[in-house]
């Protein structure tokens, strides 16, 4: 082995063994998501994450002018509570806002209105990871640093936007699991209409608390470890960053411990370009913020009746949909995941299947399964490919309807068109819309099932290609394929190649 490759190999091997066998990784997540409300958290300024001009959606309240008073946004409270209910958490009947005091140029009031002692939600669970709490607060403004380094600018459009914060228990054991958790939460927030949770736009932001400790093998097997020193990594603004930063941080901490050093309790940032974490500041503790009850907002109380009414508004969630689609349609895990992640596509799929069910009726389950198999086939291999190729952002923007697609499946199932033609028709449907029977009719693509008609066409081709016929008769099998190709061309793919071969063989002997 080349020395360099060998040393890299050895260090990877060493790290893998150390990490897996001797160290226990413990991760807790804190995830912020901007809520999708019309107005901001404590004023009537617009909450518009797409606003391009700075300092447009502002008013004296969110600019922190003295003497102004906040009014809580009911919709933001409701959305947070729905998230709590969806995660199986407990809506607190008593909740209140607190002031979190700190100075930063993007925080004009000098404090953030948040929740400390009485959050809206306690408990819950997602993907087997326990949720500690979910609370509501306001976002800060955005700082932009001039490349000259001489000045910075602040945009207060985001100041006061409703921000939900979710904190998990330290139940996560790997970077991969952390990423999966964040992805599932994003999907859940989108299903609930609580947040777009677009990480690229900063609508969802992750932090991870990571600690690593040497595990000891107890006599009865398994591994136990005391929790190591907690390091918080902030600014994880993509799923990729969540995975990479945790992997990096685990490795860094293991290496520190291996060389006999201590891990410092601190907050670290993530450098996206260099893919490293870096020290930002030593970790502050809660008392540094001098939390106290927000005197300008009354505490909130919620009745059982209110909570139950809210519970009834929770839609089918990703995990439920995943389970139902697997059981109901027996489709591959990959297709289930594609549909669960793309709700408009799932709705399209369900409409197609319901059309097929209506057509076949309840009494013939075998026939229904066969037709569904055809549907799965064309949906996965052709339809999804076309959507990708044409860069269609959502099934809602398709020119063809689910009824059109179901109609096409029926035509294939009934052998009215060949699979070659079906592919062409599907492309036309995606590109231009329209129902398949009209397309087939207008382009003369109906399968030529009539043997007399097909025989006539075949005879024509035979007459026009005497050389290929002679070659075939001399034993060249390839010439038969050539003749079949010519006939397919003549019929624009509307003839079944097997039928052509059969008739050809009959005529040519
Ligand atoms: Zn405002």
Coordinates of C-alpha atoms and ligand atoms in Angstrom, one line a residue:
X1 CA 0.0 0.0 0.0
X2 CA 1.2 3.6 -0.8
X3 CA 2.3 5.1 2.6
X4 CA -0.1 8.1 2.5
X5 CA -3.1 5.9 1.6
X6 CA -2.0 3.5 4.3
X7 CA -1.8 6.2 7.0
X8 CA -5.3 7.5 6.0
X9 CA -6.6 4.0 6.1
X10 CA -5.1 3.4 9.5
X11 CA -6.5 6.6 10.9
X12 CA -10.0 5.9 9.5
X13 CA -9.8 2.4 10.9
X14 CA -8.7 3.6 14.2
X15 CA -11.4 6.2 14.4
X16 CA -14.1 3.8 13.3
X17 CA -13.1 1.3 16.0
X18 CA -12.8 3.9 18.7
X19 CA -16.0 5.6 17.8
X20 CA -18.1 2.5 17.5
X21 CA -16.7 0.3 20.2
X22 CA -15.5 2.6 23.0
X23 CA -17.5 5.8 22.8
X24 CA -21.1 6.6 23.3
X25 CA -22.4 9.5 21.4
X26 CA -25.3 11.5 22.8
X27 CA -27.1 14.2 20.8
X28 CA -30.0 16.5 21.6
X29 CA -31.5 18.8 19.0
X30 CA -32.9 22.3 19.2
X31 CA -34.9 23.3 16.1
X32 CA -36.3 26.7 15.3
X33 CA -39.0 27.1 12.7
X34 CA -40.6 30.3 11.4
X35 CA -44.4 30.0 11.5
X36 CA -46.6 30.6 8.5
X37 CA -48.8 33.4 9.7
X38 CA -50.0 36.5 7.9
X39 CA -48.6 38.9 10.5
X40 CA -45.8 39.0 13.0
X41 CA -45.8 37.6 16.5
X42 CA -46.7 40.7 18.5
X43 CA -47.7 43.3 15.9
X44 CA -49.7 43.6 12.7
X45 CA -46.6 44.0 10.4
X46 CA -46.6 41.5 7.5
X47 CA -44.8 38.2 8.0
X48 CA -43.4 37.7 4.5
X49 CA -40.2 35.6 4.2
X50 CA -40.1 36.4 0.4
X51 CA -39.9 40.2 0.8
X52 CA -36.8 41.4 -1.1
X53 CA -36.6 45.0 0.2
X54 CA -35.1 45.5 3.6
X55 CA -37.0 47.2 6.5
X56 CA -40.4 47.3 4.7
X57 CA -42.4 45.1 7.0
X58 CA -41.8 47.0 10.2
X59 CA -43.7 49.1 12.8
X60 CA -42.9 50.8 16.1
X61 CA -43.6 47.5 18.0
X62 CA -41.2 45.3 16.1
X63 CA -38.6 48.1 16.0
X64 CA -38.7 48.1 19.8
X65 CA -39.8 51.8 20.2
X66 CA -40.4 52.7 23.8
X67 CA -44.0 52.9 24.9
X68 CA -45.3 50.4 22.4
X69 CA -47.2 47.3 23.5
X70 CA -47.1 43.8 22.1
X71 CA -50.3 41.8 21.3
X72 CA -49.9 38.0 20.9
X73 CA -50.7 36.5 17.6
X74 CA -53.4 33.9 18.2
X75 CA -52.8 32.0 15.0
X76 CA -49.1 31.5 16.0
X77 CA -50.2 30.1 19.3
X78 CA -52.6 27.8 17.6
X79 CA -50.0 26.6 15.0
X80 CA -47.5 25.8 17.8
X81 CA -50.2 23.9 19.7
X82 CA -51.1 21.9 16.6
X83 CA -47.4 20.9 16.2
X84 CA -47.4 19.8 19.9
X85 CA -50.6 17.7 19.4
X86 CA -49.2 16.1 16.2
X87 CA -46.1 15.1 18.1
X88 CA -48.2 13.6 20.9
X89 CA -47.2 16.3 23.3
X90 CA -49.3 17.8 26.1
X91 CA -50.8 21.2 25.6
X92 CA -50.3 23.1 28.8
X93 CA -53.5 24.7 30.1
X94 CA -51.5 27.5 31.6
X95 CA -48.7 29.2 29.5
X96 CA -47.0 32.5 29.6
X97 CA -44.3 34.6 27.8
X98 CA -41.0 35.6 29.5
X99 CA -38.4 38.1 28.6
X100 CA -35.0 36.8 27.6
X101 CA -32.5 39.7 28.0
X102 CA -29.5 40.0 25.9
X103 CA -27.9 42.6 23.6
X104 CA -27.4 42.2 19.9
X105 CA -27.7 44.7 17.0
X106 CA -30.5 42.6 15.4
X107 CA -32.6 42.8 18.6
X108 CA -33.9 46.4 18.9
X109 CA -35.7 45.9 22.3
X110 CA -32.6 44.5 24.1
X111 CA -34.7 41.5 25.0
X112 CA -36.5 38.7 23.2
X113 CA -40.0 37.7 24.1
X114 CA -39.8 34.0 24.6
X115 CA -41.1 31.3 26.9
X116 CA -39.1 29.9 29.7
X117 CA -41.0 28.5 32.7
X118 CA -44.4 27.8 31.1
X119 CA -44.0 26.7 27.5
X120 CA -47.0 25.9 25.4
X121 CA -46.1 22.2 25.0
X122 CA -44.4 19.6 27.2
X123 CA -43.5 16.1 26.0
X124 CA -44.1 14.3 22.8
X125 CA -42.2 12.0 20.5
X126 CA -41.1 11.9 16.9
X127 CA -39.3 8.9 15.3
X128 CA -38.8 7.5 18.8
X129 CA -37.0 10.6 19.9
X130 CA -38.6 12.2 23.0
X131 CA -39.5 15.8 22.7
X132 CA -38.8 17.9 25.9
X133 CA -40.8 21.0 25.0
X134 CA -42.1 23.2 22.2
X135 CA -42.4 26.9 22.8
X136 CA -43.1 30.1 21.0
X137 CA -40.9 33.2 20.6
X138 CA -40.1 36.0 18.2
X139 CA -37.3 35.9 15.6
X140 CA -34.6 38.6 15.5
X141 CA -33.6 40.8 12.5
X142 CA -30.9 39.9 10.0
X143 CA -27.5 41.3 10.0
X144 CA -25.6 41.8 6.7
X145 CA -21.9 42.4 6.9
X146 CA -20.4 44.5 4.1
X147 CA -17.5 42.7 2.4
X148 CA -15.3 45.8 3.1
X149 CA -15.5 44.9 6.8
X150 CA -16.2 48.6 7.5
X151 CA -19.9 48.4 8.4
X152 CA -22.8 46.1 8.8
X153 CA -26.4 46.6 7.9
X154 CA -29.5 45.4 9.7
X155 CA -32.9 44.3 8.1
X156 CA -35.8 44.2 10.6
X157 CA -38.3 42.5 8.3
X158 CA -37.6 39.3 10.2
X159 CA -37.7 40.9 13.6
X160 CA -40.8 39.8 15.5
X161 CA -41.7 36.9 13.1
X162 CA -43.3 34.0 15.1
X163 CA -40.7 31.4 15.8
X164 CA -41.3 28.0 17.2
X165 CA -38.6 26.3 19.2
X166 CA -38.6 22.5 19.7
X167 CA -36.1 20.9 22.1
X168 CA -35.5 17.1 22.2
X169 CA -34.2 14.9 24.9
X170 CA -30.7 13.6 24.3
X171 CA -32.0 10.5 22.7
X172 CA -30.2 10.7 19.3
X173 CA -27.2 8.5 18.9
X174 CA -25.7 9.4 15.5
X175 CA -25.5 12.1 12.9
X176 CA -27.6 10.1 10.5
X177 CA -30.3 9.8 13.1
X178 CA -30.2 13.5 13.8
X179 CA -30.6 14.3 10.1
X180 CA -33.5 11.9 9.8
X181 CA -35.2 13.5 12.8
X182 CA -34.8 17.0 11.3
X183 CA -36.2 15.8 7.9
X184 CA -39.2 14.2 9.6
X185 CA -39.9 17.3 11.6
X186 CA -39.7 19.5 8.5
X187 CA -42.2 17.2 6.7
X188 CA -44.5 17.2 9.8
X189 CA -44.5 21.0 9.9
X190 CA -45.3 21.2 6.2
X191 CA -48.2 18.7 6.6
X192 CA -49.6 20.8 9.4
X193 CA -49.2 24.0 7.4
X194 CA -47.4 25.4 10.4
X195 CA -44.2 26.3 8.5
X196 CA -42.7 26.0 5.1
X197 CA -39.6 25.0 7.0
X198 CA -37.4 25.7 4.0
X199 CA -33.9 25.4 5.4
X200 CA -32.3 27.3 2.4
X201 CA -34.5 30.3 3.2
X202 CA -33.6 30.0 7.0
X203 CA -37.2 29.1 7.9
X204 CA -35.9 26.1 9.8
X205 CA -32.6 26.2 11.7
X206 CA -31.0 23.4 13.7
X207 CA -28.6 23.3 16.6
X208 CA -27.2 20.1 18.0
X209 CA -25.9 19.4 21.5
X210 CA -23.3 16.8 21.2
X211 CA -21.4 14.9 23.9
X212 CA -19.1 11.9 23.7
X213 CA -18.1 9.7 26.5
X214 CA -16.0 6.6 26.9
X215 CA -18.3 3.7 27.3
X216 CA -17.7 0.9 29.8
X217 CA -18.8 -2.7 29.3
X218 CA -21.0 -3.8 32.3
X219 CA -20.8 -7.5 33.3
X220 CA -24.2 -8.2 31.8
X221 CA -23.4 -6.9 28.3
X222 CA -24.3 -3.7 26.5
X223 CA -22.6 -0.4 27.0
X224 CA -23.1 2.3 29.5
X225 CA -21.4 5.7 29.8
X226 CA -21.7 8.8 31.9
X227 CA -22.7 11.8 29.8
X228 CA -19.7 13.7 28.4
X229 CA -19.3 17.5 28.2
X230 CA -22.0 19.1 26.1
X231 CA -20.9 21.1 23.1
X232 CA -23.6 23.1 21.2
X233 CA -23.2 23.5 17.5
X234 CA -25.2 26.3 16.0
X235 CA -26.0 27.6 12.4
X236 CA -26.9 24.2 10.9
X237 CA -28.8 25.5 7.9
X238 CA -29.1 22.4 5.8
X239 CA -29.7 18.7 6.4
X240 CA -26.2 18.1 5.0
X241 CA -24.8 20.5 7.5
X242 CA -26.6 18.7 10.4
X243 CA -25.0 15.4 9.3
X244 CA -21.5 16.7 8.5
X245 CA -21.2 18.9 11.6
X246 CA -22.2 16.2 14.0
X247 CA -19.8 13.7 12.3
X248 CA -17.0 16.3 12.5
X249 CA -17.8 17.2 16.1
X250 CA -17.9 13.6 17.3
X251 CA -14.5 12.9 15.7
X252 CA -13.0 16.1 17.2
X253 CA -14.2 15.2 20.7
X254 CA -13.1 11.6 20.5
X255 CA -9.6 12.7 19.4
X256 CA -9.5 15.2 22.3
X257 CA -10.4 12.5 24.8
X258 CA -8.0 10.0 23.2
X259 CA -5.1 12.4 23.6
X260 CA -6.0 12.9 27.3
X261 CA -7.5 16.4 26.9
X262 CA -10.8 17.7 28.1
X263 CA -13.7 18.8 25.9
X264 CA -14.6 22.4 26.8
X265 CA -18.3 23.3 27.3
X266 CA -18.9 25.9 24.6
X267 CA -21.0 27.0 21.7
X268 CA -19.4 26.3 18.3
X269 CA -20.3 27.4 14.8
X270 CA -20.3 25.5 11.6
X271 CA -18.1 26.6 8.7
X272 CA -19.9 25.3 5.7
X273 CA -16.9 25.9 3.3
X274 CA -14.2 24.3 5.4
X275 CA -16.6 21.7 6.9
X276 CA -15.3 22.3 10.4
X277 CA -16.8 23.5 13.7
X278 CA -15.2 26.5 15.4
X279 CA -15.4 27.9 18.9
X280 CA -17.7 30.9 19.2
X281 CA -18.1 31.5 22.9
X282 CA -18.2 29.6 26.2
X283 CA -21.7 28.5 26.8
X284 CA -23.9 30.9 28.7
X285 CA -26.4 29.5 31.2
X286 CA -30.0 30.4 31.7
X287 CA -29.4 32.9 34.6
X288 CA -27.3 35.0 32.3
X289 CA -30.5 36.0 30.5
X290 CA -32.3 37.2 33.6
X291 CA -35.6 35.7 32.4
X292 CA -38.7 37.2 34.0
X293 CA -42.4 37.1 33.2
X294 CA -43.3 39.4 30.3
X295 CA -45.3 42.2 32.0
X296 CA -46.9 43.5 28.8
X297 CA -48.7 40.2 27.9
X298 CA -51.3 38.4 29.9
X299 CA -50.8 34.7 30.7
X300 CA -52.7 32.3 28.5
X301 CA -55.2 29.7 29.7
X302 CA -56.7 26.9 27.5
X303 CA -59.8 24.8 28.2
X304 CA -60.1 21.0 27.5
X305 CA -62.8 21.8 25.0
X306 CA -60.4 24.1 23.1
X307 CA -57.7 21.5 23.0
X308 CA -60.1 18.8 21.8
X309 CA -61.4 21.1 19.0
X310 CA -57.8 21.7 18.0
X311 CA -57.0 18.0 18.0
X312 CA -59.7 17.4 15.5
X313 CA -57.9 19.6 13.0
X314 CA -54.7 17.5 12.8
X315 CA -54.4 15.9 9.3
X316 CA -52.9 12.6 8.4
X317 CA -49.2 12.9 9.3
X318 CA -46.2 11.6 7.4
X319 CA -45.8 8.4 9.5
X320 CA -49.5 7.6 9.2
X321 CA -49.4 8.1 5.5
X322 CA -46.3 5.9 5.1
X323 CA -48.0 3.1 7.0
X324 CA -51.3 3.4 5.1
X325 CA -49.6 3.6 1.7
X326 CA -47.5 0.5 2.4
X327 CA -50.5 -1.5 3.6
X328 CA -53.1 -0.3 1.1
X329 CA -51.1 -0.3 -2.1
X330 CA -48.3 -2.8 -1.4
X331 CA -45.8 -0.5 -3.2
X332 CA -42.1 -0.3 -2.7
X333 CA -40.6 1.6 0.2
X334 CA -39.0 4.0 -2.3
X335 CA -42.2 4.9 -4.0
X336 CA -44.0 5.3 -0.6
X337 CA -41.2 7.7 0.5
X338 CA -41.5 9.7 -2.8
X339 CA -45.2 10.0 -2.3
X340 CA -45.0 10.9 1.4
X341 CA -42.5 13.6 0.7
X342 CA -44.5 15.0 -2.2
X343 CA -48.1 15.5 -1.1
X344 CA -49.4 16.7 -4.4
X345 CA -48.0 13.6 -6.1
X346 CA -49.6 11.4 -3.4
X347 CA -53.0 13.0 -4.0
X348 CA -52.5 12.4 -7.7
X349 CA -51.6 8.8 -7.1
X350 CA -54.6 8.2 -4.8
X351 CA -57.0 9.7 -7.4
X352 CA -55.6 7.4 -10.1
X353 CA -56.0 4.3 -8.0
X354 CA -59.5 5.3 -7.0
X355 CA -60.4 5.7 -10.7
X356 CA -59.1 2.3 -11.4
X357 CA -61.1 0.9 -8.5
X358 CA -64.3 2.5 -9.7
X359 CA -63.7 1.1 -13.1
X360 CA -63.0 -2.4 -12.1
X361 CA -65.4 -2.5 -9.2
X362 CA -65.2 -4.3 -5.9
X363 CA -65.9 -7.8 -7.2
X364 CA -62.7 -8.4 -9.0
X365 CA -59.7 -7.9 -6.6
X366 CA -57.4 -9.9 -8.9
X367 CA -58.0 -7.7 -11.9
X368 CA -57.7 -4.6 -9.7
X369 CA -54.2 -5.8 -8.5
X370 CA -53.1 -6.4 -12.1
X371 CA -54.2 -3.0 -13.2
X372 CA -52.5 -1.4 -10.2
X373 CA -49.3 -3.2 -11.1
X374 CA -49.5 -1.6 -14.5
X375 CA -50.1 1.7 -12.9
X376 CA -47.1 1.3 -10.5
X377 CA -45.0 0.4 -13.5
X378 CA -45.8 3.5 -15.6
X379 CA -45.9 5.8 -12.6
X380 CA -42.4 4.9 -11.3
X381 CA -40.5 4.4 -14.5
X382 CA -42.1 6.8 -17.0
X383 CA -44.2 9.3 -15.2
X384 CA -41.8 10.3 -12.4
X385 CA -39.0 10.4 -15.0
X386 CA -41.0 12.8 -17.2
X387 CA -41.8 15.0 -14.2
X388 CA -38.1 15.2 -13.4
X389 CA -37.1 15.8 -17.0
X390 CA -39.6 18.6 -17.4
X391 CA -38.8 20.0 -14.0
X392 CA -42.5 20.1 -13.0
X393 CA -42.4 21.5 -9.4
X394 CA -45.6 20.0 -8.2
X395 CA -48.2 17.5 -9.4
X396 CA -50.8 20.3 -9.0
X397 CA -49.2 22.0 -12.0
X398 CA -49.5 19.1 -14.3
X399 CA -51.5 19.6 -17.5
X400 CA -52.8 16.1 -17.4
X401 CA -55.3 15.0 -14.8
X402 CA -55.3 11.8 -12.7
X403 CA -58.4 10.7 -14.7
X404 CA -56.3 11.0 -17.9
X405 CA -53.5 8.9 -16.3
X406 CA -56.0 6.2 -15.1
X407 CA -57.5 6.1 -18.6
X408 CA -54.1 5.4 -20.1
X409 CA -53.6 2.6 -17.6
X410 CA -57.0 1.1 -18.7
X411 CA -56.0 1.3 -22.4
X412 CA -52.7 -0.5 -21.7
X413 CA -54.4 -3.1 -19.5
X414 CA -57.0 -3.8 -22.2
X415 CA -54.3 -4.1 -24.8
X416 CA -55.7 -1.2 -26.8
X417 CA -52.3 0.3 -27.2
X418 CA -48.8 -1.2 -27.1
X419 CA -46.3 -0.3 -24.4
X420 CA -44.3 1.6 -27.0
X421 CA -47.3 3.8 -27.8
X422 CA -48.2 4.1 -24.2
X423 CA -44.8 5.7 -23.5
X424 CA -45.3 8.2 -26.3
X425 CA -48.8 9.1 -25.3
X426 CA -47.8 9.6 -21.7
X427 CA -45.1 12.0 -22.9
X428 CA -47.6 14.0 -25.0
X429 CA -50.0 14.0 -22.0
X430 CA -47.3 15.4 -19.7
X431 CA -46.1 18.0 -22.3
X432 CA -49.5 19.1 -23.6
X433 CA -52.2 17.6 -21.5
X434 CA -55.3 15.9 -22.9
X435 CA -56.9 12.6 -22.6
X436 CA -55.2 9.5 -24.0
X437 CA -58.0 8.2 -26.2
X438 CA -58.2 11.5 -28.2
X439 CA -54.4 11.5 -28.6
X440 CA -54.4 7.9 -29.7
X441 CA -57.3 8.5 -32.1
X442 CA -55.8 11.7 -33.6
X443 CA -52.4 10.2 -34.2
X444 CA -53.7 6.8 -35.4
X445 CA -51.9 4.9 -32.7
X446 CA -54.5 2.4 -31.7
X447 CA -53.1 -1.1 -31.5
X448 CA -53.5 -2.9 -34.7
X449 CA -55.1 -6.1 -33.4
X450 CA -56.8 -7.1 -36.6
X451 CA -54.7 -9.8 -38.2
X452 CA -55.9 -9.2 -41.8
X453 CA -55.0 -5.5 -41.5
X454 CA -51.6 -6.3 -40.0
X455 CA -51.0 -9.1 -42.6
X456 CA -51.5 -6.6 -45.4
X457 CA -49.0 -4.2 -43.9
X458 CA -46.5 -6.9 -43.4
X459 CA -46.8 -8.1 -47.0
X460 CA -46.2 -4.6 -48.1
X461 CA -43.0 -4.4 -46.1
X462 CA -41.9 -7.8 -47.4
X463 CA -42.3 -6.7 -51.0
X464 CA -40.3 -3.5 -50.3
X465 CA -37.4 -5.4 -48.8
X466 CA -36.5 -8.4 -51.0
X467 CA -32.9 -8.5 -49.8
X468 CA -33.7 -8.8 -46.1
X469 CA -36.2 -11.5 -47.0
X470 CA -33.6 -13.4 -48.9
X471 CA -31.0 -13.0 -46.1
X472 CA -33.5 -14.4 -43.6
X473 CA -34.3 -17.3 -45.8
X474 CA -30.6 -17.9 -46.0
X475 CA -30.6 -18.3 -42.2
X476 CA -29.8 -14.8 -41.0
X477 CA -31.9 -14.2 -37.9
X478 CA -30.9 -10.6 -37.7
X479 CA -32.9 -9.9 -40.9
X480 CA -36.1 -10.9 -39.2
X481 CA -35.4 -8.2 -36.5
X482 CA -34.8 -5.7 -39.3
X483 CA -38.2 -6.5 -40.9
X484 CA -40.0 -6.3 -37.5
X485 CA -38.4 -2.9 -37.0
X486 CA -39.6 -1.7 -40.5
X487 CA -43.1 -2.8 -39.7
X488 CA -43.1 -1.1 -36.3
X489 CA -42.0 2.1 -38.0
X490 CA -44.7 1.8 -40.6
X491 CA -47.4 1.4 -37.8
X492 CA -45.8 4.0 -35.6
X493 CA -45.4 1.4 -32.9
X494 CA -49.1 0.6 -32.8
X495 CA -48.6 -3.1 -33.6
X496 CA -47.6 -5.7 -31.1
X497 CA -44.1 -6.9 -31.9
X498 CA -44.9 -10.4 -30.9
X499 CA -47.9 -10.5 -33.3
X500 CA -45.7 -9.1 -36.1
X501 CA -43.1 -11.8 -35.5
X502 CA -45.8 -14.5 -35.6
X503 CA -47.3 -13.4 -38.8
X504 CA -43.9 -12.8 -40.4
X505 CA -42.8 -16.3 -39.6
X506 CA -46.0 -17.7 -41.0
X507 CA -45.7 -15.8 -44.3
X508 CA -41.9 -16.5 -44.7
X509 CA -42.3 -20.1 -43.6
Ligands
LIG1 ZN1 -44.3 45.4 13.5

